[in-house]
Short mmCIF file of C-alpha atoms in Angstrom, two decimals:
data_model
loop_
_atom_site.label_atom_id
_atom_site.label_comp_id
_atom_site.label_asym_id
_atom_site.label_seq_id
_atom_site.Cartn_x
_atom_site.Cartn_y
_atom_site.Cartn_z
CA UNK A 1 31.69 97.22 -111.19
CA UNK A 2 32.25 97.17 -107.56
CA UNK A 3 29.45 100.07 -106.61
CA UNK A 4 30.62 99.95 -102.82
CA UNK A 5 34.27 100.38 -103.77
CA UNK A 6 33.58 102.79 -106.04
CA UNK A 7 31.62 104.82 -103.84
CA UNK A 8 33.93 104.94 -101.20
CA UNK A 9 36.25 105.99 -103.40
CA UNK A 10 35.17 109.01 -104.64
CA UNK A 11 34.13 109.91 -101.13
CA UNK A 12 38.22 109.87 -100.65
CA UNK A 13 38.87 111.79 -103.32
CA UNK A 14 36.42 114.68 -102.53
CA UNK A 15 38.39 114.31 -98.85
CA UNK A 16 41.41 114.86 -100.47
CA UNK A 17 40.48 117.49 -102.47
CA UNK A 18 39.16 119.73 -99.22
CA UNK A 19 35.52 118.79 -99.77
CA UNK A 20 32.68 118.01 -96.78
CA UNK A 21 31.05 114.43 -98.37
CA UNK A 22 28.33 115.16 -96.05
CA UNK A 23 27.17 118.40 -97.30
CA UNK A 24 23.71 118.62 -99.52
CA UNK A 25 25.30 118.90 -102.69
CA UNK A 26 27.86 116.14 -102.19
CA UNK A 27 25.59 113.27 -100.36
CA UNK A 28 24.63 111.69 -103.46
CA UNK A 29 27.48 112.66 -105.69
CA UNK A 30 29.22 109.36 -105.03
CA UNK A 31 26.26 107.59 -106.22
CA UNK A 32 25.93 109.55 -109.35
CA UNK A 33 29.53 109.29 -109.94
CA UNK A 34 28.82 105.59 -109.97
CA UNK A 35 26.20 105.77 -112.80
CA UNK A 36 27.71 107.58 -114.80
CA UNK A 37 31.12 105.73 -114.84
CA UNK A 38 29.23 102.85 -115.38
CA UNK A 39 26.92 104.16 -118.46
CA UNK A 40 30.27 105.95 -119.86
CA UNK A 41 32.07 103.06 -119.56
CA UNK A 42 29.77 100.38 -121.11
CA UNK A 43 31.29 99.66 -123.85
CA UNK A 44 33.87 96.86 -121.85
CA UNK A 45 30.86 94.70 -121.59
CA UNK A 46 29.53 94.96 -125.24
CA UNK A 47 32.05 93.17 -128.46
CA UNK A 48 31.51 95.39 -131.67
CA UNK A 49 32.34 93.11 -133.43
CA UNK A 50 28.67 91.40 -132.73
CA UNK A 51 26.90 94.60 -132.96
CA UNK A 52 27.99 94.36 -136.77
CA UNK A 53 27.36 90.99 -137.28
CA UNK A 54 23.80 91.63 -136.36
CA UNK A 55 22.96 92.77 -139.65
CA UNK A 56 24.80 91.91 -142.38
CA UNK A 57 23.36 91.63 -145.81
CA UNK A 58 24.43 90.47 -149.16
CA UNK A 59 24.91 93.31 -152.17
CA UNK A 60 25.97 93.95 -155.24
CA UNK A 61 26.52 97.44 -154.50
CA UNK A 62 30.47 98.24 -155.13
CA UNK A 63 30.62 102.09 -154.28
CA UNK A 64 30.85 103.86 -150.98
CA UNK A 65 29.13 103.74 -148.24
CA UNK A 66 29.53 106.73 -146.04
CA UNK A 67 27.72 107.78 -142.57
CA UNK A 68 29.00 110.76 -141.31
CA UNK A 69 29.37 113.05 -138.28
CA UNK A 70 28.55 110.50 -135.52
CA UNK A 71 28.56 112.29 -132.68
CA UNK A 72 30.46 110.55 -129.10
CA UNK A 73 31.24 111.53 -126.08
CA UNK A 74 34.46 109.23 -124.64
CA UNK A 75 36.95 109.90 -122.00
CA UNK A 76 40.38 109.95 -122.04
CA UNK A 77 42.46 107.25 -120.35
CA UNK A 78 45.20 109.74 -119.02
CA UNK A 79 42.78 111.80 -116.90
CA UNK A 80 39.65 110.89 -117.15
CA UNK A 81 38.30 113.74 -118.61
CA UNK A 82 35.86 113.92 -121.99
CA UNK A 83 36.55 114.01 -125.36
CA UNK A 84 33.60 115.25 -127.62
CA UNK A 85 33.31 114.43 -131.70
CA UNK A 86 32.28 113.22 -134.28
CA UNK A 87 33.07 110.21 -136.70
CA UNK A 88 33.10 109.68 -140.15
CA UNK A 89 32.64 105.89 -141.50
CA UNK A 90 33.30 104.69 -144.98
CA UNK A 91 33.51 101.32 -147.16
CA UNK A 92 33.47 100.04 -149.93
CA UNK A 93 31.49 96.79 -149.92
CA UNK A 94 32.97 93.65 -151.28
CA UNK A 95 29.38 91.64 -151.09
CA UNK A 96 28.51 92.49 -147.87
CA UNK A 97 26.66 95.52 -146.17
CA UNK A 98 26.10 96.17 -142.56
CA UNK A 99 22.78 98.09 -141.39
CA UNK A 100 23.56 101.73 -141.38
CA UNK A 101 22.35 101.96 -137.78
CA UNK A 102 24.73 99.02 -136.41
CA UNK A 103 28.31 101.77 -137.75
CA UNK A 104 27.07 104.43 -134.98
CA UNK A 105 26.37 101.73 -132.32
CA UNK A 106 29.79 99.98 -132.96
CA UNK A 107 31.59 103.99 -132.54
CA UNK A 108 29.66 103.83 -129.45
CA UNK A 109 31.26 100.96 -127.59
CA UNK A 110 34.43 101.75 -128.60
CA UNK A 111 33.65 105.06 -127.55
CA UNK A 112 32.30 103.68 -124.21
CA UNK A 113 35.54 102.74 -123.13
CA UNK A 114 38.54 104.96 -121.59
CA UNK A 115 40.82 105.75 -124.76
CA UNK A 116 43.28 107.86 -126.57
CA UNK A 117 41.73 109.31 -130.35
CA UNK A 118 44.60 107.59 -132.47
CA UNK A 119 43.30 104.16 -130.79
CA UNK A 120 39.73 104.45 -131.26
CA UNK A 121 39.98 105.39 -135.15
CA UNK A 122 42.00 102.65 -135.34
CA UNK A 123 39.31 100.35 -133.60
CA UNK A 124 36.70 101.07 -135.24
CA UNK A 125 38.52 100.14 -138.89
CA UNK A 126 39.85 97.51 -137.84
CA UNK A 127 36.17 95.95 -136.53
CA UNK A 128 35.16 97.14 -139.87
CA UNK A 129 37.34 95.79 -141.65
CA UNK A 130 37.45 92.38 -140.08
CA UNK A 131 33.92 91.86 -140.19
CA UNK A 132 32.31 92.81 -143.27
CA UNK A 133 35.76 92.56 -145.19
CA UNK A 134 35.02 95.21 -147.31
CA UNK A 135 37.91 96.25 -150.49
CA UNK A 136 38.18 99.44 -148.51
CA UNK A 137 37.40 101.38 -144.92
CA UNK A 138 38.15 105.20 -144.16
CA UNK A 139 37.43 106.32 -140.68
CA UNK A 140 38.35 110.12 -140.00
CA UNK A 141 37.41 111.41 -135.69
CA UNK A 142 37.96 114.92 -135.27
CA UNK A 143 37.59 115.86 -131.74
CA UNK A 144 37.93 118.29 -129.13
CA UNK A 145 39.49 117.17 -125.57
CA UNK A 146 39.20 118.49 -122.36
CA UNK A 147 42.02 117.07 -121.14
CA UNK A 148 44.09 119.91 -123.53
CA UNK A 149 41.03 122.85 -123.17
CA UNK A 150 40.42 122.43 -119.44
CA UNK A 151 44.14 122.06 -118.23
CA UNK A 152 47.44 121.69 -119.17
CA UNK A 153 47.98 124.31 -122.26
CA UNK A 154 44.28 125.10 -121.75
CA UNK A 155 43.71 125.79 -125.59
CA UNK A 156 39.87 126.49 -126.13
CA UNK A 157 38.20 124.64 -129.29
CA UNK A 158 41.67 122.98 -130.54
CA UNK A 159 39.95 119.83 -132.99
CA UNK A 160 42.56 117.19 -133.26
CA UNK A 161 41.59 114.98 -135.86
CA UNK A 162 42.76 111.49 -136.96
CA UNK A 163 42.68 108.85 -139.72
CA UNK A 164 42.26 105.17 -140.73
CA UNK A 165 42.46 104.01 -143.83
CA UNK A 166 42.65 100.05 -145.55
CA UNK A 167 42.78 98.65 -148.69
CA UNK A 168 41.11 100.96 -151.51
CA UNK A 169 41.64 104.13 -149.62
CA UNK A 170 44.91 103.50 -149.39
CA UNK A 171 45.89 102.01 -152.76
CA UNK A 172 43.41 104.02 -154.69
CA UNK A 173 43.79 108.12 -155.15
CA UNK A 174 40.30 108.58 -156.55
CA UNK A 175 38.82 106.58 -153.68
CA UNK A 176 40.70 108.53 -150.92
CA UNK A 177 39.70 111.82 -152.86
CA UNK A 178 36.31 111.16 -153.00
CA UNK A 179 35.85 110.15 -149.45
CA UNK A 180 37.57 112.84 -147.78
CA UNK A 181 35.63 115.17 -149.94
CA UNK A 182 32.57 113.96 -148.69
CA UNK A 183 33.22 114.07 -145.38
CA UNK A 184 34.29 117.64 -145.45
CA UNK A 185 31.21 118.53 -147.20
CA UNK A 186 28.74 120.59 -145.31
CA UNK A 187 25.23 120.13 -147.73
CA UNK A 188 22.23 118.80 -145.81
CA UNK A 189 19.48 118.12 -146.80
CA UNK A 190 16.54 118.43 -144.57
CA UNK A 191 14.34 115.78 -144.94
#
C-alpha cells in the first residue's frame, strides 16, 4: 500500500467532511487510518489455500469435523464499514485432515479482505473443498453489519446469516441434519 497516498487521502476526506486535520485529535488519525487498513486488509497478500496446505495429515477418520463460532471482524466492500461474526466449519474427511488451527486462520484472510457475507461463505468452502477434497463441507456465517445497523434502515442487532454446502451435505439429509444441529447447539464445556 501506498502509505503517502493513503495518508493524504484521508486528510481530504476529513476536509470534506468539515474537519480541521491539524487539530490534536486528528494529527495522527491519517496515520492510524493507514494501519489499520492495512492490518484489516491483509488478507490480499496471504493465499488460503497455503495456509491449509500447511498441515495436512492422512486419516482414517470418516465423520465430521466441526470448529465452530470463529469469530471475524471484515468490512464490507460497499461502504467500508464492519461486519462482526462468527463462522461455523465442517467436513467430512475423505483421507485427509487439516490442523484444526489452520480452518480459523484460512476465515481470517478471507475475512481480511473487503467483501459481501454470501461471498466469503462461499470462499471459504470452496478453499475447503479444493484442498483437502473432503466427501463433504458445510460453512454457515451469521453476522451482524454495520453497514445496515449504523445507516441506511439503521436496524440494531439484525444477524444475517448464510450457507455453503458440497457434496455430503448436500446429497445426504442425515449429514445436513446433524451438522446444522451442532452448530446451533449452545453446550460448552469448560475445560
Amino acid at each position: 500500500m501506498d502509505k503517502e497516498n493513503f495518508e493524504t487521502s484521508v486528510k481530504n476526506m476529513l476536509k470534506i467532511i468539515g474537519e480541521d486535520v491539524n487539530r490534536d485529535g486528528l494529527i495522527d488519525t491519517p496515520s492510524r487510518v493507514f494501519k489499520a487498513f492495512k492490518f484489516l486488509t491483509s488478507g490480499y497478500s496471504q493465499d488460503p489455500k497455503d495456509i491449509l496446505n500447511d498441515a495436512l495429515f492422512e486419516s482414517s477418520n470418516n465423520e465430521m469435523v466441526l470448529v465452530k463460532d470463529i469469530e471475524f471482524y471484515s468490512l464490507c466492500e460497499h461502504h467500508l464499514l464492519p461486519i462482526i461474526g462468527r463462522v461455523h466449519v465442517g467436513y467430512i474427511p475423505n483421507g485427509k485432515v487439516v490442523g484444526l488451527s489452520k480452518i480459523p486462520r484460512m476465515v481470517d484472510v478471507f475475512a481480511r479482505r473487503l467483501q459481501i457475507q454470501e461471498q466469503l461463505t462461499e470462499q471459504i468452502a470452496q478453499a475447503l473443498q479444493e484442498v483437502i477434497e473432503p466427501k463433504g463441507v458445510g460453512v454457515v456465517i451469521e453476522a451482524r453489519h454495520m453497514c445496515v445497523e449504523m445507516r441506511g434502515v439503521q436496524k440494531i442487532n439484525s444477524i444475517t446469516t448464510t450457507s455453503a454446502l458440497r457434496g455430503g451435505f448436500i446429497t445426504d439429509a442425515r449429514t445436513r441434519k446433524e451438522f446444522f444441529s451442532l452448530i446451533n447447539s449452545k453446550t460448552y464445556t469448560r475445560f
